[in-house]
Amino acid sequence: MPQGLFITGTDTEVGKTVVARLIVRALVASGVRVAVMKPVAAGAVMTAAGLRNEDALGLMAESNVEAPYATVNPYCLPAPVSPHLAAREAGVRIDLVQLRAHFAALDAMADLVVVEGAGGWFAPLGDDEFIADLAAALDLPVLLVVGLRLGCLNHALLTVGAIRARGLTLAGWIGNHIDPHFARVPDNLATLERHIGRAAIATVAHAREPLATGGLGPTATAALRHAATCKHLT
């Protein structure tokens, strides 16, 4: 049975990559062999080694399981737009069967795999498939990154409802302080806890360089390890 976490967010630009990197860093520090995957990345630059995406490279920098770039990021698309538009522009079709095969290769190398999605839960991958379909194909517990800003309650609760309606496991949620001027943070966190049914695994403080100053504590790390190996959370 595959083990790992699928990281999604309440929207684009809510800090999924920052949180995913902090998760990988914490798990690695606790002695876990962690592979990473960014199945679809829209927005890349050409390098001597080929197209490369900054988020995928950042995840790889945290991992302690070495894997080829093409396995970590099978669909590296040049245009920084919605994945389905970037794929269309590049003349490719995102194939979930191929993505499952790449994931299986990573799963065989590691104790668990941290997979970061693209955009939000219903970001389109093609005419009829979405990030939600990718998460279902990989059959991993889903961890939700909530960008703490005005509107996050609606976005978070809609996403949680959609994850559960799909029959997937909600591994938990992490609040990310992306807006330093967001008012009533404790009240919003309490509202999310009440309606989701559990407290945040962690909250990430707002910082200019969160990867340089932030980290996840031992309690959060233990919760993540448990979530990544359990398919029966609610």
PDB file of C-alpha atoms in Angstrom:
ATOM      1  CA  MET A   1       0.000   0.000   0.000  1.00  0.00           C
ATOM      2  CA  PRO A   2       1.504   3.380  -0.949  1.00  0.00           C
ATOM      3  CA  GLN A   3       2.361   5.672   1.940  1.00  0.00           C
ATOM      4  CA  GLY A   4       2.683   9.418   1.854  1.00  0.00           C
ATOM      5  CA  LEU A   5       0.772  12.662   1.688  1.00  0.00           C
ATOM      6  CA  PHE A   6      -0.888  14.553  -1.125  1.00  0.00           C
ATOM      7  CA  ILE A   7      -0.578  18.296  -0.474  1.00  0.00           C
ATOM      8  CA  THR A   8      -3.343  20.501  -1.840  1.00  0.00           C
ATOM      9  CA  GLY A   9      -4.350  24.065  -1.069  1.00  0.00           C
ATOM     10  CA  THR A  10      -7.354  26.296  -0.684  1.00  0.00           C
ATOM     11  CA  ASP A  11      -6.194  28.178  -3.784  1.00  0.00           C
ATOM     12  CA  THR A  12      -3.081  28.981  -5.731  1.00  0.00           C
ATOM     13  CA  GLU A  13      -0.437  31.112  -3.986  1.00  0.00           C
ATOM     14  CA  VAL A  14      -1.300  29.886  -0.481  1.00  0.00           C
ATOM     15  CA  GLY A  15       2.160  28.489   0.254  1.00  0.00           C
ATOM     16  CA  LYS A  16       1.743  24.825  -0.650  1.00  0.00           C
ATOM     17  CA  THR A  17       5.393  24.499  -1.626  1.00  0.00           C
ATOM     18  CA  VAL A  18       6.654  26.216   1.519  1.00  0.00           C
ATOM     19  CA  VAL A  19       4.518  23.949   3.693  1.00  0.00           C
ATOM     20  CA  ALA A  20       5.423  20.847   1.664  1.00  0.00           C
ATOM     21  CA  ARG A  21       9.123  21.655   2.035  1.00  0.00           C
ATOM     22  CA  LEU A  22       8.729  22.157   5.785  1.00  0.00           C
ATOM     23  CA  ILE A  23       6.924  18.811   6.008  1.00  0.00           C
ATOM     24  CA  VAL A  24       9.663  17.011   4.085  1.00  0.00           C
ATOM     25  CA  ARG A  25      12.345  18.708   6.164  1.00  0.00           C
ATOM     26  CA  ALA A  26      10.681  17.690   9.428  1.00  0.00           C
ATOM     27  CA  LEU A  27      10.125  14.104   8.343  1.00  0.00           C
ATOM     28  CA  VAL A  28      13.700  13.760   7.105  1.00  0.00           C
ATOM     29  CA  ALA A  29      14.989  15.144  10.409  1.00  0.00           C
ATOM     30  CA  SER A  30      12.946  12.499  12.227  1.00  0.00           C
ATOM     31  CA  GLY A  31      14.710   9.714  10.343  1.00  0.00           C
ATOM     32  CA  VAL A  32      12.234   8.972   7.540  1.00  0.00           C
ATOM     33  CA  ARG A  33      13.344   8.323   3.951  1.00  0.00           C
ATOM     34  CA  VAL A  34      11.176  10.828   2.084  1.00  0.00           C
ATOM     35  CA  ALA A  35      10.791  11.002  -1.685  1.00  0.00           C
ATOM     36  CA  VAL A  36       9.052  13.988  -3.255  1.00  0.00           C
ATOM     37  CA  MET A  37       6.889  14.480  -6.309  1.00  0.00           C
ATOM     38  CA  LYS A  38       5.515  17.471  -8.167  1.00  0.00           C
ATOM     39  CA  PRO A  39       3.494  15.609 -10.797  1.00  0.00           C
ATOM     40  CA  VAL A  40       2.473  18.676 -12.779  1.00  0.00           C
ATOM     41  CA  ALA A  41       4.219  22.040 -12.701  1.00  0.00           C
ATOM     42  CA  ALA A  42       3.119  24.980 -14.840  1.00  0.00           C
ATOM     43  CA  GLY A  43       5.857  27.585 -15.062  1.00  0.00           C
ATOM     44  CA  ALA A  44       9.405  26.574 -15.877  1.00  0.00           C
ATOM     45  CA  VAL A  45      12.676  27.927 -17.217  1.00  0.00           C
ATOM     46  CA  MET A  46      15.033  26.307 -19.674  1.00  0.00           C
ATOM     47  CA  THR A  47      18.338  25.197 -18.182  1.00  0.00           C
ATOM     48  CA  ALA A  48      21.283  23.241 -19.531  1.00  0.00           C
ATOM     49  CA  ALA A  49      19.554  20.114 -18.191  1.00  0.00           C
ATOM     50  CA  GLY A  50      16.175  20.999 -19.737  1.00  0.00           C
ATOM     51  CA  LEU A  51      13.014  22.621 -18.419  1.00  0.00           C
ATOM     52  CA  ARG A  52      13.017  23.013 -14.652  1.00  0.00           C
ATOM     53  CA  ASN A  53      10.380  24.220 -12.199  1.00  0.00           C
ATOM     54  CA  GLU A  54      11.425  26.134  -9.095  1.00  0.00           C
ATOM     55  CA  ASP A  55       8.937  24.420  -6.775  1.00  0.00           C
ATOM     56  CA  ALA A  56       9.993  20.939  -7.887  1.00  0.00           C
ATOM     57  CA  LEU A  57      13.651  21.812  -7.374  1.00  0.00           C
ATOM     58  CA  GLY A  58      12.860  23.174  -3.912  1.00  0.00           C
ATOM     59  CA  LEU A  59      11.155  19.938  -2.914  1.00  0.00           C
ATOM     60  CA  MET A  60      14.093  17.929  -4.227  1.00  0.00           C
ATOM     61  CA  ALA A  61      16.463  20.023  -2.134  1.00  0.00           C
ATOM     62  CA  GLU A  62      14.658  18.892   1.035  1.00  0.00           C
ATOM     63  CA  SER A  63      14.393  15.196   0.132  1.00  0.00           C
ATOM     64  CA  ASN A  64      16.871  12.564   1.271  1.00  0.00           C
ATOM     65  CA  VAL A  65      15.895  10.162  -1.539  1.00  0.00           C
ATOM     66  CA  GLU A  66      17.643  10.884  -4.816  1.00  0.00           C
ATOM     67  CA  ALA A  67      15.499  10.480  -7.933  1.00  0.00           C
ATOM     68  CA  PRO A  68      15.667  11.707 -11.542  1.00  0.00           C
ATOM     69  CA  TYR A  69      14.041  15.059 -12.169  1.00  0.00           C
ATOM     70  CA  ALA A  70      11.729  13.535 -14.787  1.00  0.00           C
ATOM     71  CA  THR A  71      10.390  11.115 -12.178  1.00  0.00           C
ATOM     72  CA  VAL A  72       9.830  13.841  -9.588  1.00  0.00           C
ATOM     73  CA  ASN A  73       8.239  16.262 -12.086  1.00  0.00           C
ATOM     74  CA  PRO A  74       6.985  14.284 -15.101  1.00  0.00           C
ATOM     75  CA  TYR A  75       5.017  17.190 -16.571  1.00  0.00           C
ATOM     76  CA  CYS A  76       7.159  20.321 -16.507  1.00  0.00           C
ATOM     77  CA  LEU A  77       5.237  22.877 -18.550  1.00  0.00           C
ATOM     78  CA  PRO A  78       6.692  26.228 -19.609  1.00  0.00           C
ATOM     79  CA  ALA A  79       3.687  28.555 -19.257  1.00  0.00           C
ATOM     80  CA  PRO A  80       2.807  29.815 -15.741  1.00  0.00           C
ATOM     81  CA  VAL A  81      -0.935  29.331 -16.232  1.00  0.00           C
ATOM     82  CA  SER A  82      -3.577  26.763 -15.308  1.00  0.00           C
ATOM     83  CA  PRO A  83      -2.167  23.257 -15.893  1.00  0.00           C
ATOM     84  CA  HIS A  84      -4.689  22.366 -18.592  1.00  0.00           C
ATOM     85  CA  LEU A  85      -3.849  25.508 -20.545  1.00  0.00           C
ATOM     86  CA  ALA A  86      -0.106  25.019 -20.082  1.00  0.00           C
ATOM     87  CA  ALA A  87      -0.402  21.418 -21.256  1.00  0.00           C
ATOM     88  CA  ARG A  88      -2.472  22.406 -24.279  1.00  0.00           C
ATOM     89  CA  GLU A  89       0.041  25.096 -25.191  1.00  0.00           C
ATOM     90  CA  ALA A  90       2.888  22.588 -24.883  1.00  0.00           C
ATOM     91  CA  GLY A  91       1.025  20.047 -27.008  1.00  0.00           C
ATOM     92  CA  VAL A  92       0.878  17.363 -24.310  1.00  0.00           C
ATOM     93  CA  ARG A  93      -1.871  15.470 -22.518  1.00  0.00           C
ATOM     94  CA  ILE A  94      -1.490  14.852 -18.800  1.00  0.00           C
ATOM     95  CA  ASP A  95      -1.860  11.102 -18.315  1.00  0.00           C
ATOM     96  CA  LEU A  96      -2.810   9.891 -14.836  1.00  0.00           C
ATOM     97  CA  VAL A  97      -1.657   6.354 -15.633  1.00  0.00           C
ATOM     98  CA  GLN A  98       1.839   7.652 -16.359  1.00  0.00           C
ATOM     99  CA  LEU A  99       1.776   9.694 -13.166  1.00  0.00           C
ATOM    100  CA  ARG A 100       0.852   6.621 -11.143  1.00  0.00           C
ATOM    101  CA  ALA A 101       3.812   4.787 -12.685  1.00  0.00           C
ATOM    102  CA  HIS A 102       6.220   7.579 -11.710  1.00  0.00           C
ATOM    103  CA  PHE A 103       4.763   7.639  -8.216  1.00  0.00           C
ATOM    104  CA  ALA A 104       5.216   3.865  -7.895  1.00  0.00           C
ATOM    105  CA  ALA A 105       8.906   4.261  -8.769  1.00  0.00           C
ATOM    106  CA  LEU A 106       9.332   6.840  -6.005  1.00  0.00           C
ATOM    107  CA  ASP A 107       7.286   4.790  -3.542  1.00  0.00           C
ATOM    108  CA  ALA A 108       9.659   1.846  -4.083  1.00  0.00           C
ATOM    109  CA  MET A 109      12.652   3.987  -3.083  1.00  0.00           C
ATOM    110  CA  ALA A 110      11.319   5.559   0.100  1.00  0.00           C
ATOM    111  CA  ASP A 111       9.425   5.102   3.347  1.00  0.00           C
ATOM    112  CA  LEU A 112       6.874   7.622   2.110  1.00  0.00           C
ATOM    113  CA  VAL A 113       6.310  10.132  -0.690  1.00  0.00           C
ATOM    114  CA  VAL A 114       5.223  13.750  -0.276  1.00  0.00           C
ATOM    115  CA  VAL A 115       3.311  14.835  -3.390  1.00  0.00           C
ATOM    116  CA  GLU A 116       2.476  18.474  -4.060  1.00  0.00           C
ATOM    117  CA  GLY A 117      -0.473  19.260  -6.306  1.00  0.00           C
ATOM    118  CA  ALA A 118      -0.924  22.333  -8.490  1.00  0.00           C
ATOM    119  CA  GLY A 119      -3.303  25.166  -7.676  1.00  0.00           C
ATOM    120  CA  GLY A 120      -6.414  24.166  -5.760  1.00  0.00           C
ATOM    121  CA  TRP A 121      -8.464  20.986  -5.538  1.00  0.00           C
ATOM    122  CA  PHE A 122     -10.341  21.594  -8.777  1.00  0.00           C
ATOM    123  CA  ALA A 123      -7.483  23.011 -10.851  1.00  0.00           C
ATOM    124  CA  PRO A 124      -8.045  21.423 -14.288  1.00  0.00           C
ATOM    125  CA  LEU A 125      -5.482  19.027 -15.738  1.00  0.00           C
ATOM    126  CA  GLY A 126      -7.339  18.533 -19.009  1.00  0.00           C
ATOM    127  CA  ASP A 127     -10.832  18.721 -20.470  1.00  0.00           C
ATOM    128  CA  ASP A 128     -12.311  16.300 -17.937  1.00  0.00           C
ATOM    129  CA  GLU A 129      -9.739  15.759 -15.169  1.00  0.00           C
ATOM    130  CA  PHE A 130      -8.735  17.798 -12.158  1.00  0.00           C
ATOM    131  CA  ILE A 131      -6.191  17.761  -9.341  1.00  0.00           C
ATOM    132  CA  ALA A 132      -8.857  15.884  -7.372  1.00  0.00           C
ATOM    133  CA  ASP A 133      -8.635  13.056  -9.918  1.00  0.00           C
ATOM    134  CA  LEU A 134      -4.858  12.938  -9.527  1.00  0.00           C
ATOM    135  CA  ALA A 135      -5.173  12.672  -5.741  1.00  0.00           C
ATOM    136  CA  ALA A 136      -7.697   9.858  -6.153  1.00  0.00           C
ATOM    137  CA  ALA A 137      -5.450   8.060  -8.644  1.00  0.00           C
ATOM    138  CA  LEU A 138      -2.524   8.132  -6.206  1.00  0.00           C
ATOM    139  CA  ASP A 139      -4.781   7.090  -3.302  1.00  0.00           C
ATOM    140  CA  LEU A 140      -2.943   9.083  -0.653  1.00  0.00           C
ATOM    141  CA  PRO A 141      -4.239  10.891   2.434  1.00  0.00           C
ATOM    142  CA  VAL A 142      -4.785  14.558   1.553  1.00  0.00           C
ATOM    143  CA  LEU A 143      -3.301  17.373   3.614  1.00  0.00           C
ATOM    144  CA  LEU A 144      -4.875  20.784   3.078  1.00  0.00           C
ATOM    145  CA  VAL A 145      -2.837  23.985   3.228  1.00  0.00           C
ATOM    146  CA  VAL A 146      -5.141  26.818   4.266  1.00  0.00           C
ATOM    147  CA  GLY A 147      -3.912  30.235   3.214  1.00  0.00           C
ATOM    148  CA  LEU A 148      -4.938  32.380   6.175  1.00  0.00           C
ATOM    149  CA  ARG A 149      -6.533  35.418   4.576  1.00  0.00           C
ATOM    150  CA  LEU A 150     -10.010  36.869   4.136  1.00  0.00           C
ATOM    151  CA  GLY A 151     -12.163  34.219   2.453  1.00  0.00           C
ATOM    152  CA  CYS A 152     -10.213  31.257   3.789  1.00  0.00           C
ATOM    153  CA  LEU A 153     -13.154  29.873   5.763  1.00  0.00           C
ATOM    154  CA  ASN A 154     -15.265  29.419   2.659  1.00  0.00           C
ATOM    155  CA  HIS A 155     -12.369  28.079   0.566  1.00  0.00           C
ATOM    156  CA  ALA A 156     -11.204  25.673   3.254  1.00  0.00           C
ATOM    157  CA  LEU A 157     -14.624  24.243   4.104  1.00  0.00           C
ATOM    158  CA  LEU A 158     -15.563  23.810   0.447  1.00  0.00           C
ATOM    159  CA  THR A 159     -12.304  21.973  -0.170  1.00  0.00           C
ATOM    160  CA  VAL A 160     -12.660  19.753   2.891  1.00  0.00           C
ATOM    161  CA  GLY A 161     -16.194  18.892   1.824  1.00  0.00           C
ATOM    162  CA  ALA A 162     -15.014  18.009  -1.680  1.00  0.00           C
ATOM    163  CA  ILE A 163     -12.183  15.808  -0.361  1.00  0.00           C
ATOM    164  CA  ARG A 164     -14.541  13.903   1.889  1.00  0.00           C
ATOM    165  CA  ALA A 165     -17.238  13.646  -0.791  1.00  0.00           C
ATOM    166  CA  ARG A 166     -14.665  12.017  -3.051  1.00  0.00           C
ATOM    167  CA  GLY A 167     -14.156   9.348  -0.405  1.00  0.00           C
ATOM    168  CA  LEU A 168     -10.546  10.337   0.222  1.00  0.00           C
ATOM    169  CA  THR A 169      -8.842  10.563   3.586  1.00  0.00           C
ATOM    170  CA  LEU A 170      -8.320  14.034   5.012  1.00  0.00           C
ATOM    171  CA  ALA A 171      -4.930  13.746   6.691  1.00  0.00           C
ATOM    172  CA  GLY A 172      -5.364  17.134   8.345  1.00  0.00           C
ATOM    173  CA  TRP A 173      -4.734  20.791   7.641  1.00  0.00           C
ATOM    174  CA  ILE A 174      -2.034  23.372   8.175  1.00  0.00           C
ATOM    175  CA  GLY A 175      -2.712  27.091   8.425  1.00  0.00           C
ATOM    176  CA  ASN A 176      -0.257  29.331   6.596  1.00  0.00           C
ATOM    177  CA  HIS A 177      -0.145  33.035   7.549  1.00  0.00           C
ATOM    178  CA  ILE A 178       0.168  34.483   4.045  1.00  0.00           C
ATOM    179  CA  ASP A 179      -1.468  37.819   4.934  1.00  0.00           C
ATOM    180  CA  PRO A 180       0.202  39.681   7.808  1.00  0.00           C
ATOM    181  CA  HIS A 181      -2.814  42.010   8.016  1.00  0.00           C
ATOM    182  CA  PHE A 182      -5.423  39.256   8.298  1.00  0.00           C
ATOM    183  CA  ALA A 183      -7.692  40.128  11.235  1.00  0.00           C
ATOM    184  CA  ARG A 184      -9.062  37.815  13.928  1.00  0.00           C
ATOM    185  CA  VAL A 185      -6.666  34.935  13.220  1.00  0.00           C
ATOM    186  CA  PRO A 186      -7.461  33.010  16.459  1.00  0.00           C
ATOM    187  CA  ASP A 187     -11.190  33.299  15.779  1.00  0.00           C
ATOM    188  CA  ASN A 188     -10.758  32.052  12.216  1.00  0.00           C
ATOM    189  CA  LEU A 189      -8.613  29.127  13.343  1.00  0.00           C
ATOM    190  CA  ALA A 190     -11.233  28.221  15.955  1.00  0.00           C
ATOM    191  CA  THR A 191     -13.969  28.329  13.304  1.00  0.00           C
ATOM    192  CA  LEU A 192     -11.985  26.058  11.021  1.00  0.00           C
ATOM    193  CA  GLU A 193     -11.267  23.647  13.862  1.00  0.00           C
ATOM    194  CA  ARG A 194     -14.941  23.475  14.797  1.00  0.00           C
ATOM    195  CA  HIS A 195     -16.231  22.845  11.275  1.00  0.00           C
ATOM    196  CA  ILE A 196     -13.418  20.604  10.030  1.00  0.00           C
ATOM    197  CA  GLY A 197     -13.569  18.615  13.249  1.00  0.00           C
ATOM    198  CA  ARG A 198      -9.937  18.826  14.249  1.00  0.00           C
ATOM    199  CA  ALA A 199      -7.295  21.393  15.115  1.00  0.00           C
ATOM    200  CA  ALA A 200      -4.585  22.377  12.678  1.00  0.00           C
ATOM    201  CA  ILE A 201      -1.587  20.052  12.657  1.00  0.00           C
ATOM    202  CA  ALA A 202       0.481  23.246  12.651  1.00  0.00           C
ATOM    203  CA  THR A 203       0.375  26.889  11.728  1.00  0.00           C
ATOM    204  CA  VAL A 204       3.188  28.568   9.844  1.00  0.00           C
ATOM    205  CA  ALA A 205       3.948  32.126  10.929  1.00  0.00           C
ATOM    206  CA  HIS A 206       4.209  34.920   8.408  1.00  0.00           C
ATOM    207  CA  ALA A 207       7.827  35.666   7.543  1.00  0.00           C
ATOM    208  CA  ARG A 208       9.727  37.152   4.639  1.00  0.00           C
ATOM    209  CA  GLU A 209      11.778  33.947   4.438  1.00  0.00           C
ATOM    210  CA  PRO A 210       9.647  31.243   6.086  1.00  0.00           C
ATOM    211  CA  LEU A 211      11.979  28.456   5.003  1.00  0.00           C
ATOM    212  CA  ALA A 212      14.872  30.183   6.730  1.00  0.00           C
ATOM    213  CA  THR A 213      13.057  30.936   9.971  1.00  0.00           C
ATOM    214  CA  GLY A 214      10.211  28.439  10.233  1.00  0.00           C
ATOM    215  CA  GLY A 215       9.965  24.804  11.132  1.00  0.00           C
ATOM    216  CA  LEU A 216       7.534  22.177  12.326  1.00  0.00           C
ATOM    217  CA  GLY A 217       7.834  20.914  15.881  1.00  0.00           C
ATOM    218  CA  PRO A 218       7.967  17.316  17.097  1.00  0.00           C
ATOM    219  CA  THR A 219       4.217  17.125  17.793  1.00  0.00           C
ATOM    220  CA  ALA A 220       3.372  18.187  14.249  1.00  0.00           C
ATOM    221  CA  THR A 221       6.014  15.852  12.831  1.00  0.00           C
ATOM    222  CA  ALA A 222       4.578  12.897  14.740  1.00  0.00           C
ATOM    223  CA  ALA A 223       1.077  13.746  13.500  1.00  0.00           C
ATOM    224  CA  LEU A 224       2.335  13.924   9.919  1.00  0.00           C
ATOM    225  CA  ARG A 225       4.103  10.570  10.199  1.00  0.00           C
ATOM    226  CA  HIS A 226       0.911   9.010  11.492  1.00  0.00           C
ATOM    227  CA  ALA A 227      -1.234  10.657   8.799  1.00  0.00           C
ATOM    228  CA  ALA A 228       1.073   9.520   6.009  1.00  0.00           C
ATOM    229  CA  THR A 229       0.652   5.870   6.971  1.00  0.00           C
ATOM    230  CA  CYS A 230      -3.041   5.836   7.823  1.00  0.00           C
ATOM    231  CA  LYS A 231      -5.928   5.680   5.377  1.00  0.00           C
ATOM    232  CA  HIS A 232      -8.708   5.818   7.944  1.00  0.00           C
ATOM    233  CA  LEU A 233      -8.537   9.379   9.251  1.00  0.00           C
ATOM    234  CA  THR A 234     -11.633  11.538   8.862  1.00  0.00           C
TER     235      THR A 234
END
